[in-house]
Short mmCIF file of C-alpha atoms in Angstrom, two decimals:
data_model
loop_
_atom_site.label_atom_id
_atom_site.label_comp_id
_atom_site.label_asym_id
_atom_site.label_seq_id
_atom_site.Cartn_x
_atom_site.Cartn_y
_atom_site.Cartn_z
CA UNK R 1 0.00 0.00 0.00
CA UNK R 2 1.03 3.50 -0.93
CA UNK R 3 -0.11 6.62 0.39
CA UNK R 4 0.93 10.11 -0.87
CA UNK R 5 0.86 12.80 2.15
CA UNK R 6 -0.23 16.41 0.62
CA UNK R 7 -1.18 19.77 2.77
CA UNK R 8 -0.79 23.39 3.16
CA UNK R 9 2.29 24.46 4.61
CA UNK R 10 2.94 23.82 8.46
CA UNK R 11 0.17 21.81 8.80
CA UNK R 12 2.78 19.30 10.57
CA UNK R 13 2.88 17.17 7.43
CA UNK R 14 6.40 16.52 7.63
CA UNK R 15 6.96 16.01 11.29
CA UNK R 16 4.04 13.52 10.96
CA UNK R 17 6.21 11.64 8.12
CA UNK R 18 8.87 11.63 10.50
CA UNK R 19 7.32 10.48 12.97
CA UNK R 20 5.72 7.65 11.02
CA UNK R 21 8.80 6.91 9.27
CA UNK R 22 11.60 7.73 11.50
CA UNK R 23 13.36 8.89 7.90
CA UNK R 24 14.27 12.04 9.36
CA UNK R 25 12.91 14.27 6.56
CA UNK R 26 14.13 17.75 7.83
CA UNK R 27 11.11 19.85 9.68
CA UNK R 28 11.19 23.45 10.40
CA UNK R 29 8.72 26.40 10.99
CA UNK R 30 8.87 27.91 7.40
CA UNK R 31 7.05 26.46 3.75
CA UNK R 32 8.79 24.52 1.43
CA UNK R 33 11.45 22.86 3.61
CA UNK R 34 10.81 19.56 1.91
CA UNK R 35 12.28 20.30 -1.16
CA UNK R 36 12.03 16.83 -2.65
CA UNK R 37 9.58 13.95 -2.18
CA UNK R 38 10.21 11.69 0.91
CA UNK R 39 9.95 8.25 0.80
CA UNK R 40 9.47 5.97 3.81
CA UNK R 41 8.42 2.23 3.98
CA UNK R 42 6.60 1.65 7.26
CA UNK R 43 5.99 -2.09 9.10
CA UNK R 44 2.35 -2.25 9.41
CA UNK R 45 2.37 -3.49 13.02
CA UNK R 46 0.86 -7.36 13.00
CA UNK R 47 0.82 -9.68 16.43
CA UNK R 48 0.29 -12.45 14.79
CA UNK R 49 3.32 -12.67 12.92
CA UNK R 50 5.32 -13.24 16.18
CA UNK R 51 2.62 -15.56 17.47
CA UNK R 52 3.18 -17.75 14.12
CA UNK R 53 7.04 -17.37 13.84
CA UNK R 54 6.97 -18.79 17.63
CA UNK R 55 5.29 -21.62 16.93
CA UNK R 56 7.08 -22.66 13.54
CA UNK R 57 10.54 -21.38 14.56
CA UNK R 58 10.90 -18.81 11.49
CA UNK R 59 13.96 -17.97 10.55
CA UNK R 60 12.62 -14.15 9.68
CA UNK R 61 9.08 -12.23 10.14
CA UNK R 62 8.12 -9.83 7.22
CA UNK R 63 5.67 -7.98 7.72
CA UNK R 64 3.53 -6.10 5.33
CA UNK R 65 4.79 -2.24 4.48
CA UNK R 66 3.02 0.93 3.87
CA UNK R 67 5.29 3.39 1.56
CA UNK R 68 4.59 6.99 2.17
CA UNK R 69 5.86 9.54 -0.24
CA UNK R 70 5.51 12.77 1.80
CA UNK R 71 4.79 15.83 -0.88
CA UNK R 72 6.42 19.56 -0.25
CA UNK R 73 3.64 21.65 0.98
CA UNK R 74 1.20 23.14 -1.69
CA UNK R 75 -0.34 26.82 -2.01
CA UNK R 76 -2.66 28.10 -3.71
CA UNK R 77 -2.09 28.39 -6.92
CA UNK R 78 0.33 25.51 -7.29
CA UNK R 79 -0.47 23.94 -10.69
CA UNK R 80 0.00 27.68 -11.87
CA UNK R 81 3.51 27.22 -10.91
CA UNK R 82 3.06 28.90 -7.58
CA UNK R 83 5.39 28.05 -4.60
CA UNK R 84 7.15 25.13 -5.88
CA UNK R 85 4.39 24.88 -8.36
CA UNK R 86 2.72 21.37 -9.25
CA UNK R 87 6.29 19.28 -9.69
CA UNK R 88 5.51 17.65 -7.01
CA UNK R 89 1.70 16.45 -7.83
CA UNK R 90 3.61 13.72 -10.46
CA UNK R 91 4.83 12.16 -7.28
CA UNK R 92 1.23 10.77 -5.93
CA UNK R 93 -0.37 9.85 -9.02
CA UNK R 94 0.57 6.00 -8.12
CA UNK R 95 -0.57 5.99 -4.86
CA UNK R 96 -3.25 4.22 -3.42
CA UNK R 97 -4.85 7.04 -1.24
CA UNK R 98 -4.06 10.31 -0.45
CA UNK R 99 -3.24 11.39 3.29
CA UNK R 100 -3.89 14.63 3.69
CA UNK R 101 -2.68 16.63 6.97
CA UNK R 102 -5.19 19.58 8.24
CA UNK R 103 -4.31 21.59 11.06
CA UNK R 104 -6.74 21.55 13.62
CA UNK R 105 -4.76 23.42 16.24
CA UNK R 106 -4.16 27.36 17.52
CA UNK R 107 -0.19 27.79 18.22
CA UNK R 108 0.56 31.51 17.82
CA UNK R 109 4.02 30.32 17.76
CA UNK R 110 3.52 28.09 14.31
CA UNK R 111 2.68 30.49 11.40
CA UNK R 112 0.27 29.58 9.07
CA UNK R 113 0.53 30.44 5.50
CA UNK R 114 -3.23 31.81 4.71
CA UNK R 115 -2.56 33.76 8.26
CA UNK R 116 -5.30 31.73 10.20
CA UNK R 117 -6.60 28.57 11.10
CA UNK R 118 -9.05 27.06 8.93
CA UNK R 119 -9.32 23.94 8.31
CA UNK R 120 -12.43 23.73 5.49
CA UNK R 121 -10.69 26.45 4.01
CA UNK R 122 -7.14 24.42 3.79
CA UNK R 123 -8.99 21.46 2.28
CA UNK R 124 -10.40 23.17 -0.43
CA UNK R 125 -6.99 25.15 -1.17
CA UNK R 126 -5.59 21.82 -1.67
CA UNK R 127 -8.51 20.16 -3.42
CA UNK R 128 -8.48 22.94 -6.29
CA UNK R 129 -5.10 22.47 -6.67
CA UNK R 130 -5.83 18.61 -7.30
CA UNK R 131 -8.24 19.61 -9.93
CA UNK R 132 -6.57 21.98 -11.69
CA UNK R 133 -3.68 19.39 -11.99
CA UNK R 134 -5.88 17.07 -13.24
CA UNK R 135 -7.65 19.20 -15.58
CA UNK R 136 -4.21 19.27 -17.27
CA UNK R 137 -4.10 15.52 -17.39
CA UNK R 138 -7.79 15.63 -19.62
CA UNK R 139 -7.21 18.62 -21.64
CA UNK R 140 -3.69 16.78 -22.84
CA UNK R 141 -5.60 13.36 -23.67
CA UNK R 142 -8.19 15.13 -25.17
CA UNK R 143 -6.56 16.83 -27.36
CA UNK R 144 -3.95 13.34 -28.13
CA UNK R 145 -7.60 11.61 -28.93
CA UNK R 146 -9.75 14.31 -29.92
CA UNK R 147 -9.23 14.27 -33.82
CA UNK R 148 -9.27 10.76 -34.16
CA UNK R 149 -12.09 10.00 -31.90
CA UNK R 150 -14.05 12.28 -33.80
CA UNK R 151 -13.49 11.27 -37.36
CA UNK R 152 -13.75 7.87 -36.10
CA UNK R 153 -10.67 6.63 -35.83
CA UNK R 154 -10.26 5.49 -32.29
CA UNK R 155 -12.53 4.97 -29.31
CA UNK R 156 -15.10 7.38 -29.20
CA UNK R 157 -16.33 6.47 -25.75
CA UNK R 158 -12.74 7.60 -24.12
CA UNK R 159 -13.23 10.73 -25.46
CA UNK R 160 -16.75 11.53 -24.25
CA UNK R 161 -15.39 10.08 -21.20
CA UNK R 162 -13.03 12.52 -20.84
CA UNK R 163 -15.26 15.36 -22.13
CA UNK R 164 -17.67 14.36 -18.96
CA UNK R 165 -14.76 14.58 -16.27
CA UNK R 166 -13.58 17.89 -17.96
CA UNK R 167 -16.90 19.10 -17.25
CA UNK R 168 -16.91 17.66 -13.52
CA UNK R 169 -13.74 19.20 -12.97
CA UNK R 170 -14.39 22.33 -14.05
CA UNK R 171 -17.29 22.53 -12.39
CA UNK R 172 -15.02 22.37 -8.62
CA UNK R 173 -15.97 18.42 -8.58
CA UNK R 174 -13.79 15.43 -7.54
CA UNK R 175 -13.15 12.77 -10.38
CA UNK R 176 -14.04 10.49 -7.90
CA UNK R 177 -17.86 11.12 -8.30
CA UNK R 178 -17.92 10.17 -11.75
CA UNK R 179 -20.09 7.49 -11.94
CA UNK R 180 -18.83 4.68 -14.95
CA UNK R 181 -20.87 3.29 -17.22
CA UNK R 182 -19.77 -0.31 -16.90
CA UNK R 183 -16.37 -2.36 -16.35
CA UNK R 184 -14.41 -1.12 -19.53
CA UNK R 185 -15.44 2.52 -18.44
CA UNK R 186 -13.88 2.55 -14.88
CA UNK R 187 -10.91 0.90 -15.93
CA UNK R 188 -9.73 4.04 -18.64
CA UNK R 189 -10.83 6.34 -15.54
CA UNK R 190 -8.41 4.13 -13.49
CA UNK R 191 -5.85 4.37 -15.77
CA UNK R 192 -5.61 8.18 -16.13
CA UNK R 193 -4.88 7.92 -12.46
CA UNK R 194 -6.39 11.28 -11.76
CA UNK R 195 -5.97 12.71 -8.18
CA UNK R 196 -9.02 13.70 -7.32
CA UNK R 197 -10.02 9.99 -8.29
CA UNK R 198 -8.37 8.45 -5.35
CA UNK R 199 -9.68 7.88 -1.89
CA UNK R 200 -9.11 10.85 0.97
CA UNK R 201 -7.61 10.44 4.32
CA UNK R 202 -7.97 12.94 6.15
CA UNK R 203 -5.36 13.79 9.44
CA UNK R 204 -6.33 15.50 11.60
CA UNK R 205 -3.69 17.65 13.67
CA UNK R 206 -4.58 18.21 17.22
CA UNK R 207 -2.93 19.30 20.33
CA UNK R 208 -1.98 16.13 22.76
CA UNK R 209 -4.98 16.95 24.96
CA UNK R 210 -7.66 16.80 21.96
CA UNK R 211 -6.63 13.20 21.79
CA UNK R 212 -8.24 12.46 25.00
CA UNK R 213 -11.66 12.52 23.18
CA UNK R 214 -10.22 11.39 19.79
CA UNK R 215 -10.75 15.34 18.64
CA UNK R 216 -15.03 14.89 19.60
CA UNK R 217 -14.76 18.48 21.64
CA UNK R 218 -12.64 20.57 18.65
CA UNK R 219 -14.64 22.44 16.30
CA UNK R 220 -11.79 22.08 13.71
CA UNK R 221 -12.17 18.63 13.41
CA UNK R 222 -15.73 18.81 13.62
CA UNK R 223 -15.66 20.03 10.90
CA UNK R 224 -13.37 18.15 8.78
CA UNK R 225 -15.64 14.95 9.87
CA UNK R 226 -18.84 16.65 8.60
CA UNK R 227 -16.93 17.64 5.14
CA UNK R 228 -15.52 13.99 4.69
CA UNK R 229 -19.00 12.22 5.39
CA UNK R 230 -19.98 14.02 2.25
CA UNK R 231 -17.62 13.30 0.25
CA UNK R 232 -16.99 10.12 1.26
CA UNK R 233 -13.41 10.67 2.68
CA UNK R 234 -12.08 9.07 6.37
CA UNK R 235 -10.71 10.70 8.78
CA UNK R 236 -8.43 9.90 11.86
CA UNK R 237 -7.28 12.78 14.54
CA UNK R 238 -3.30 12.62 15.47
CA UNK R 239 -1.12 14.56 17.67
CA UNK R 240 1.84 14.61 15.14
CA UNK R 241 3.82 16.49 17.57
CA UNK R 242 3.11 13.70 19.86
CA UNK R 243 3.83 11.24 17.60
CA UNK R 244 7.16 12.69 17.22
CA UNK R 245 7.70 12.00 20.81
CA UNK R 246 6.95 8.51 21.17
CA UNK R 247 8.58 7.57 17.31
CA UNK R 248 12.12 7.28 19.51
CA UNK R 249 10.87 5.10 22.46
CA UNK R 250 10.91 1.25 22.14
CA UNK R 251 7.30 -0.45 21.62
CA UNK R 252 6.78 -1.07 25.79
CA UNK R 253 7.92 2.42 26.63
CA UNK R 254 5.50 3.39 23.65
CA UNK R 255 2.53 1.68 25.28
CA UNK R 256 3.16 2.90 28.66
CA UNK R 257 3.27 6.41 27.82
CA UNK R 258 0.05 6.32 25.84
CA UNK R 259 -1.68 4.45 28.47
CA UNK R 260 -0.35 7.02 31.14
CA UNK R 261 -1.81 9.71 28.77
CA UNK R 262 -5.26 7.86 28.46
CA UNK R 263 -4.67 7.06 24.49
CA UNK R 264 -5.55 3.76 23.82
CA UNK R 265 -3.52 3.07 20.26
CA UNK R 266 -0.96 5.43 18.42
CA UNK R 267 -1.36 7.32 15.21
CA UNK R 268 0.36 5.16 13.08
CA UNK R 269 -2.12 2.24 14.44
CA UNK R 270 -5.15 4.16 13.51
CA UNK R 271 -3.95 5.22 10.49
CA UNK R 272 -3.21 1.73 9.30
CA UNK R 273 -6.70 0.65 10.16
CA UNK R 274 -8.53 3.35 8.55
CA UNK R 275 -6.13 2.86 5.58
CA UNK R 276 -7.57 -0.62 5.63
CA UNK R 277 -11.04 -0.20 5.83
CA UNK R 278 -11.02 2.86 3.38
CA UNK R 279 -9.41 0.61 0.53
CA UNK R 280 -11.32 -2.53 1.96
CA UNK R 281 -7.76 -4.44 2.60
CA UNK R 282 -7.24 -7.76 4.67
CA UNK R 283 -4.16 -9.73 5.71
CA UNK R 284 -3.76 -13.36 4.73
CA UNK R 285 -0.32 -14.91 6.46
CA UNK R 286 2.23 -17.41 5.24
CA UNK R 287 4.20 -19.85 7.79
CA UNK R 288 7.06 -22.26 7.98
CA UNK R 289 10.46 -22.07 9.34
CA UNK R 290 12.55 -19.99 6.52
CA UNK R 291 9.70 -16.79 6.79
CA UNK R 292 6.53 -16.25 8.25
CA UNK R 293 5.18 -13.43 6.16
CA UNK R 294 1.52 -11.24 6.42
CA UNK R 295 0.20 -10.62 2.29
CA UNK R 296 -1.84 -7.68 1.73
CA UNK R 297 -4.45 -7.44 -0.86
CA UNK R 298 -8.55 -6.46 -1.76
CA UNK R 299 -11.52 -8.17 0.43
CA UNK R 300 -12.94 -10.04 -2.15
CA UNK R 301 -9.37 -11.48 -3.48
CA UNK R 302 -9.75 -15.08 -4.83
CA UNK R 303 -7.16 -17.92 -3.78
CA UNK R 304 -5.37 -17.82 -7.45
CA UNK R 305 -4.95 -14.23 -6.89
CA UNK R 306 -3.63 -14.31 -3.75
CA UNK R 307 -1.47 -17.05 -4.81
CA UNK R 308 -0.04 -14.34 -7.40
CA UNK R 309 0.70 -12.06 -4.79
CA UNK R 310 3.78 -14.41 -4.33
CA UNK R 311 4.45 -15.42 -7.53
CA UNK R 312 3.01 -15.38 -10.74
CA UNK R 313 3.67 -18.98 -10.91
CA UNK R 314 1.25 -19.93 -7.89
CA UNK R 315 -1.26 -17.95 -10.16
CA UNK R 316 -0.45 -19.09 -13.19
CA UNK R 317 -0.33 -23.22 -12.02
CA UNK R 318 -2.96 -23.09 -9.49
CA UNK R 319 -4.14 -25.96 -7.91
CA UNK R 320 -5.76 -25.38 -4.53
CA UNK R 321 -4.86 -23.58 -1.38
CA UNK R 322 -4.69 -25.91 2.29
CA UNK R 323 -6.11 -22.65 4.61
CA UNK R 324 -6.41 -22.41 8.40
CA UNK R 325 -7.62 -19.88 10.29
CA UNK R 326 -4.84 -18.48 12.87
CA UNK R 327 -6.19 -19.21 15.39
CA UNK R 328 -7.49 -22.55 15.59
CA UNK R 329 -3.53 -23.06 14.42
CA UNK R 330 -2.07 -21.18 17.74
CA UNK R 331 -4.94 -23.13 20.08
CA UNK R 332 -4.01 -26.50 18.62
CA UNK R 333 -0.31 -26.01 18.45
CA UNK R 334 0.61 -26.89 15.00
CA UNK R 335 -0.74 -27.94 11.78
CA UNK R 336 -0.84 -31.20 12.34
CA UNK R 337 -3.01 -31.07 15.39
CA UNK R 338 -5.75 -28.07 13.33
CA UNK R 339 -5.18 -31.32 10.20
CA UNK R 340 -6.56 -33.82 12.80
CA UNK R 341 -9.19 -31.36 14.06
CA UNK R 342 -10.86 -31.02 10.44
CA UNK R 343 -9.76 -27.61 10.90
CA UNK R 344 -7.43 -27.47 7.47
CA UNK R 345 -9.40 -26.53 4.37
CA UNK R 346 -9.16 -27.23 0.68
CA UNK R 347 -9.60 -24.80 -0.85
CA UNK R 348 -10.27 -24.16 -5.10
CA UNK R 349 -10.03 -21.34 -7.54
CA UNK R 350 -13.39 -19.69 -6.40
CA UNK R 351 -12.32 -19.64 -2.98
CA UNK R 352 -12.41 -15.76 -1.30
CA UNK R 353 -9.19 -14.93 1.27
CA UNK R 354 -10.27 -14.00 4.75
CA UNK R 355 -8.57 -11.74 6.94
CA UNK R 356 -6.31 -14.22 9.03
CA UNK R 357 -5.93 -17.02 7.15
CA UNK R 358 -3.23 -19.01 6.77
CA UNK R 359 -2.59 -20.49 3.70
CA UNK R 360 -0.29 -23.24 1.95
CA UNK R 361 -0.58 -22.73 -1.90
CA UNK R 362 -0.37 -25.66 -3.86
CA UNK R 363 0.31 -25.32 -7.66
CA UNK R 364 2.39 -27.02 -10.54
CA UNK R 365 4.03 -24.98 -14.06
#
């Protein structure tokens, strides 16, 4: 999974990344000190792993990875070449989601670069900017498909597919509420991978003591949770000065200080699970003693698929898939015993992955 971090200026985008991360992308009190894309590749944090390694005596654990690519911070007027200008838009267009970091804090001390908080305000700043940068995408494919479209030489329905998101855009709407007219249709919207077209996190910055409450008693994030339930976006509150805190101390110490501070799970935690239920993702797991290894892919993934996620040749000479939930495998003690049980499944092509399961793909080339 990749996620793309965009915001305004000293919104605490890049301490969050830091904190996340632990890269170390510099941070200071001024715009524009990320001069070029960050990239960090993040553990997503997975008990069971450990559990499973235990109990088959893995020689590693590898766990599944977020990559976060953490954008300098736009202004308005950024796809006009404003600020650093739109350079840095080409960076997210592969991502998966976009997080994007509102400030939802007063610090007289931390300048803001409109002059004020706001965070409805901030969100639309960067949301124009989106769709002005993808209005350059369409016009350019329009005008590559136009002529030929038109005089019948080439697929006429991409073009007046493109003519209908040119008119959404321009309009001030998100690609993502074009509606496709079948399959074919939302894969050529896919494939323009437009920005507006791609799901919205949306981070909340609070003070530490907002966290207490998860943000319910600040109007600023109030506010960002009524604008994302129309449009469909998620949003998680996070201290990212906080976070920056805790990044250095060792998982126990990490646990103890949020408990002492009343915060039941860190912002990294509830970012990965809001990540996961935005995209609708799920963990199947792999075990034996070289690796015991968590998969990520789509609820709804079929066995041959998920096979694939390994290697194309589990895809390609599919067979069938021995699964076992985890834990019937830790309360029995080892495959054998869950075999005995009845608790081992065969599994064929048409089987869906669950969250949890742990599979042994069979397959021949």
């Amino acid at each position: 999974m990749k996620l793309g971090i965009v915001g305004l200026p000293n919104v605490g985008k890049s301490t969050l990344f830091n904190s996340l991360t632990r890269a170390g992308a510099e941070a200071a009190n001024y715009p524009f000190c990320t001069i070029d894309p960050n990239v960090g590749v993040v553990a997503v944090p997975d008990g069971r792993l450990q559990l499973l390694a235990d109990l088959y005596h893995s020689e590693k654990i590898t766990p599944a990875v977020i990559e976060f690519v953490d954008i300098a911070g736009l202004v308005k007027g950024a796809s006009k070449g404003e600020g650093l200008g739109n350079q840095f838009l080409a960076n997210i267009r592969e991502v998966d989601a976009i997080l994007h970091v509102v400030r939802c804090f007063d610090d007289p001390n931390v300048i803001h670069v409109d002059g004020s908080v706001d965070p409805i305000r901030d969100i639309e700043t960067i949301q124009f900017e989106l769709i002005f940068a993808d209005l350059e995408v369409i016009e350019k494919r329009i005008q590559k498909v136009g002529k030929a479209a038109l005089a019948g030489n080439s697929n006429r329905k991409e073009y007046e597919t493109l003519l209908s998101l040119r008119t959404l855009l321009e309009g001030g709407t998100p690609a993502s509420a074009y509606a496709p007219e079948n399959a074919e249709d939302a894969a050529f919207v896919s494939s323009l991978n437009l920005l507006t077209g791609k799901p919205v996190i949306f981070a909340a910055n609070v003070s530490e003591d907002d966290l207490q409450d998860d943000g319910a008693s600040n109007p600023y994030v109030k506010a960002v949770r009524e604008y994302a339930e129309k449009t469909g976006s998620a949003v998680f509150a996070v201290s990212a000065k906080l976070e920056e805190e805790i990044s250095e101390l060792e998982d126990d110490e990490k646990a103890m200080f949020l408990e002492e501070l009343g915060i039941r799970t860190s912002g990294l935690d509830k970012l990965i699970q809001t990540s996961y239920d935005l995209l609708g993702l799920l963990s199947y797991l792999t075990a034996g003693e070289k690796e015991t290894r968590a998969w990520t892919i789509k609820k709804g993934t079929k066995a041959p698929e998920a096979a694939g996620k390994i290697h194309s040749d589990f895809e390609r000479g599919f067979i069938k898939a021995e699964v076992v939930n985890y834990r019937d495998l830790l309360d029995l003690g080892s495959y054998a015993a869950a075999k005995e049980k009845g608790l081992v499944r065969m599994e064929g092509k048409d089987y869906v992955m669950q969250d949890g399961d742990v599979v042994l793909f069979r397959f021949n080339v």
